[in-house]
C-alpha positions as semicolon CSV with decimal commas, in nm:
position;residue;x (nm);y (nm);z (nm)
1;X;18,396;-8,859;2,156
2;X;18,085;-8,896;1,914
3;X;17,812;-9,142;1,865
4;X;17,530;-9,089;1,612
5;X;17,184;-9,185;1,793
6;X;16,969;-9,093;1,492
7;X;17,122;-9,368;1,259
8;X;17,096;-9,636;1,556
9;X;16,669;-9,540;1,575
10;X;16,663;-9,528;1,172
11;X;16,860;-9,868;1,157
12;X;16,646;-10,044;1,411
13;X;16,292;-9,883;1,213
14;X;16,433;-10,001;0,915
15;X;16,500;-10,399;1,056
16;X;16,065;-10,344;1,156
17;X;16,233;-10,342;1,553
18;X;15,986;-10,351;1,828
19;X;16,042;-10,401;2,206
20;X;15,794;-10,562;2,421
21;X;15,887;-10,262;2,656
22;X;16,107;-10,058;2,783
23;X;16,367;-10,223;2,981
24;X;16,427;-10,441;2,632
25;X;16,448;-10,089;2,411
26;X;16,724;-9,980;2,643
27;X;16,880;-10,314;2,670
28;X;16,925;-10,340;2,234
29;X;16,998;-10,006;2,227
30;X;17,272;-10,039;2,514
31;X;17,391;-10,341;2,269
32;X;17,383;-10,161;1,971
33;X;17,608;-9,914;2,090
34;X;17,885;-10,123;2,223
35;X;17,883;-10,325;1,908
36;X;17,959;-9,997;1,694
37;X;18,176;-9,845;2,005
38;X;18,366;-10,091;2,123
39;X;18,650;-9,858;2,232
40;X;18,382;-9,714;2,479
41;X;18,239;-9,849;2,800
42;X;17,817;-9,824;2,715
43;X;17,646;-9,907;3,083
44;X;17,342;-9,910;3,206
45;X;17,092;-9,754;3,508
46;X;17,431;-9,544;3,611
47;X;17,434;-9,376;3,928
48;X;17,501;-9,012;3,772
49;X;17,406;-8,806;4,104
50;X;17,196;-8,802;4,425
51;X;17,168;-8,480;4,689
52;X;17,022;-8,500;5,054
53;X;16,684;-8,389;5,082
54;X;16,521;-8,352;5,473
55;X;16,866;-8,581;5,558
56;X;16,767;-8,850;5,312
57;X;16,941;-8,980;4,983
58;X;16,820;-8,887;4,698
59;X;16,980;-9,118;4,418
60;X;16,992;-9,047;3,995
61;X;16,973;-9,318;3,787
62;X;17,080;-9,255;3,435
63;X;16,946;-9,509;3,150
64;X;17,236;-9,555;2,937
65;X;17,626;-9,383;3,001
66;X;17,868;-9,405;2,718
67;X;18,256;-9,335;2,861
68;X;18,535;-9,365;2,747
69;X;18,893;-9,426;2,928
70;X;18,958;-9,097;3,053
71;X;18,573;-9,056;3,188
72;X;18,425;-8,855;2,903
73;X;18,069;-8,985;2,871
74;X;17,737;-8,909;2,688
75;X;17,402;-9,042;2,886
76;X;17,094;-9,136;2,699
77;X;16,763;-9,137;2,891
78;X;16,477;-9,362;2,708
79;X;16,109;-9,347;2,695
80;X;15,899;-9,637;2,495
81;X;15,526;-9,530;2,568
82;X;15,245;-9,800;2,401
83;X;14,904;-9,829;2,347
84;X;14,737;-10,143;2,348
85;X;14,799;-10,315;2,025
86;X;14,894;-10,658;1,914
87;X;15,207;-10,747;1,672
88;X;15,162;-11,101;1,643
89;X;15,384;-11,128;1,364
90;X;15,651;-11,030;1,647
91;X;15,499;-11,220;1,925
92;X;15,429;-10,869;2,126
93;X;15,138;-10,782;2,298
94;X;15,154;-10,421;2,420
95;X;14,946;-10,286;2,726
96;X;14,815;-9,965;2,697
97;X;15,006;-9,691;2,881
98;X;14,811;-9,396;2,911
99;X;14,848;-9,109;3,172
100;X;14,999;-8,901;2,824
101;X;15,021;-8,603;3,054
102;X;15,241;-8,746;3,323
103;X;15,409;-8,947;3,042
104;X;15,517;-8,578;2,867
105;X;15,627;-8,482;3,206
106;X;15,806;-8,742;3,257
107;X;16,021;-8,726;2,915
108;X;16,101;-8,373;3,028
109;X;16,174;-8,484;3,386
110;X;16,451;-8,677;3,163
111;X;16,559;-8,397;3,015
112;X;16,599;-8,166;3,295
113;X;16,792;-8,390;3,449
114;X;17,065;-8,464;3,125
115;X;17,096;-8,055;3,172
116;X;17,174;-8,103;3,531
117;X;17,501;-8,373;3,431
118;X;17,569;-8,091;3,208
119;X;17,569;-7,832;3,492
120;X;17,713;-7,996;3,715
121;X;17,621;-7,778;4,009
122;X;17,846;-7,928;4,321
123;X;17,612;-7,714;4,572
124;X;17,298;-7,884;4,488
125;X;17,456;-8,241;4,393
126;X;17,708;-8,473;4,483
127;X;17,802;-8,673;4,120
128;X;17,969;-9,022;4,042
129;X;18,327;-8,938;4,029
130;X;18,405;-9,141;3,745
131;X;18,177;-8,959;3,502
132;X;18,418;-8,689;3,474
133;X;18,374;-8,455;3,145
134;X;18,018;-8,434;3,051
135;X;18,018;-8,407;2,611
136;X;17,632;-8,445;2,549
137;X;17,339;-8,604;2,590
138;X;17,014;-8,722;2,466
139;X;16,642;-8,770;2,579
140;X;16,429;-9,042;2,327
141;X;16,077;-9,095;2,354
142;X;15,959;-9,401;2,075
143;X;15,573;-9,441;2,082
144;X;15,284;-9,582;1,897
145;X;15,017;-9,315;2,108
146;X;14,953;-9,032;1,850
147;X;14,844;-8,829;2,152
148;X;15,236;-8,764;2,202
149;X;15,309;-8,632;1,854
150;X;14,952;-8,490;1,760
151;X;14,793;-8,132;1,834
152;X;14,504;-8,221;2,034
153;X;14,185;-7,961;2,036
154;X;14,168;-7,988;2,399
155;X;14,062;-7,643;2,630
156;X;14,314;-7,429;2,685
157;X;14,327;-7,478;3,041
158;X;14,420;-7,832;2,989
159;X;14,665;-7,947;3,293
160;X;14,934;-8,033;3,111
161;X;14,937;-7,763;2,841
162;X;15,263;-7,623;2,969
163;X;15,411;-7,981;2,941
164;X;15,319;-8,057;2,539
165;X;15,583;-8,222;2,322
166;X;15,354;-8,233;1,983
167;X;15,538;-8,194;1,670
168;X;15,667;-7,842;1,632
169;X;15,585;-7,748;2,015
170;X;15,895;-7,564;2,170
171;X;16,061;-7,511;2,470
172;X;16,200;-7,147;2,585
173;X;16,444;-7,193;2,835
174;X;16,425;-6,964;3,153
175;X;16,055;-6,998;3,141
176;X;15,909;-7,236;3,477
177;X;15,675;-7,463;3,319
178;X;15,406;-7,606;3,594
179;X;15,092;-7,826;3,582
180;X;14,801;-7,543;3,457
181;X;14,618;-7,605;3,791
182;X;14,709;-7,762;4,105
183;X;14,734;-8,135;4,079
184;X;14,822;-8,424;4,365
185;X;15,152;-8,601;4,418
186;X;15,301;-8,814;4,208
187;X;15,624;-8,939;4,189
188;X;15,869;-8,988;3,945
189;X;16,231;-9,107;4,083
190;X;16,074;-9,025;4,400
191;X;16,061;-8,651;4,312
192;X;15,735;-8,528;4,311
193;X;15,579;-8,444;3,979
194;X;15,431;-8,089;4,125
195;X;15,740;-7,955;4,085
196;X;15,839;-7,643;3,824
197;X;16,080;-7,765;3,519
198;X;16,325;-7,445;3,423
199;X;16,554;-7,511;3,106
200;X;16,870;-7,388;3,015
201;X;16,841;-7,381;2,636
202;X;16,537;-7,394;2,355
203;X;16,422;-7,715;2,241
204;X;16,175;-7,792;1,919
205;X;15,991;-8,122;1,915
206;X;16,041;-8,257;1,573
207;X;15,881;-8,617;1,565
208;X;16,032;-8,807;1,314
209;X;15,862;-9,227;1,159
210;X;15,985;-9,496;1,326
211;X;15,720;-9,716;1,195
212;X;15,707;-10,123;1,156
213;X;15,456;-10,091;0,869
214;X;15,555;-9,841;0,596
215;X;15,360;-10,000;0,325
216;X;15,025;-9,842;0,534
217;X;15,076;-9,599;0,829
218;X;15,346;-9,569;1,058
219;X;15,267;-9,695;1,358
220;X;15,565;-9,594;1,597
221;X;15,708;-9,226;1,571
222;X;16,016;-9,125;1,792
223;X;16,160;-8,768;1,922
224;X;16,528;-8,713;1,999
225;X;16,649;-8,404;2,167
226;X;17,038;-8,332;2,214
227;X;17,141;-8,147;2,512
């Protein structure tokens, strides 16, 4: 069971693709796939997991699954993070996102939870029963906020310095990455963003042009990590 994700984000740069936001990213990509996979089943928002936390539900929603009859599956988790910009060649007017740091957490909060489908760790999670045979998996982030993709000269003690995805910023796995200082609450599937992310493998950010203007500067950039 293969799909190639990198051809799908090249093919849809190429066409000058934009999405007015996320939900719509997910649903062409979602399309995409099924058109060149049509012996697989591509869903959406899967329930992938949940586990009981203080006797309460906690449920895993998974952006994209692609299965196939005998419940192999890939899952694809999506971020599309704008600044405020209008396209009005396309119609789109994007809002301005912000928050970069909890939006970098948040990508990895995607991540960390691909690597826990790939785990699979039946004491700490009950898992949909018909994703049976995890084969990969891949986090995408698509933005037009250089702050994502750009060193920034920012102090050292920066909150979110442990939580950078710039281009050629790497992940060790084993080592806990927390916010630098103690922050409040947020949530993020309901799980609180104050948490420590641990990874099982080493991952390099390599941002790659995504762009809807390659005559002047490329507006959108993506990253794709495989688990």
């Amino acid at each position: 069971m293969e799909i190639n994700i990198e051809s799908i984000l090249n093919k849809f740069g190429n066409e000058n693709k934009i999405f007015q936001s996320e939900a719509q990213f997910q649903f062409e990509l979602a399309y995409e796939l099924q058109k060149l996979y049509p012996s697989y089943k591509v869903s959406v928002e899967v329930l992938s997991a949940s586990k009981k936390i203080n006797n309460k539900t906690q449920r895993y929603y998974t952006d994209i699954v692609v299965s196939d009859k005998e419940g192999n599956y890939i899952v694809i988790e999506l971020k599309y993070k704008t600044i405020a910009k209008d396209y009005p060649e396309f119609g789109i007017k994007h809002l301005n996102h912000g928050a970069t740091d909890l939006g970098r957490f948040d990508f990895l909060w995607d991540l960390h939870r691909i690597e826990m489908l790939k785990i699979r760790d039946d004491t700490l999670f009950e898992f949909n029963r018909n994703l049976k045979k995890f084969i990969n998996g891949y986090a995408i982030m698509l933005t037009n906020e250089k702050l994502y993709w750009q060193k920034e000269k920012t102090k050292t003690e920066a909150l979110y310095k442990n939580f950078c995805i710039s281009d050629n910023d790497f992940i060790e796995k084993g080592i806990p990455l927390k916010w630098y200082k103690k922050r409040n609450q947020f949530s993020v599937d309901n799980t609180p963003r104050n948490i420590e992310l641990v990874f099982n493998n080493n991952y390099k950010f390599n941002w790659k042009n995504y762009s809807y203007n390659k005559d002047s500067s490329h507006d959108f950039r993506y990253v794709l990590l495989e688990v």
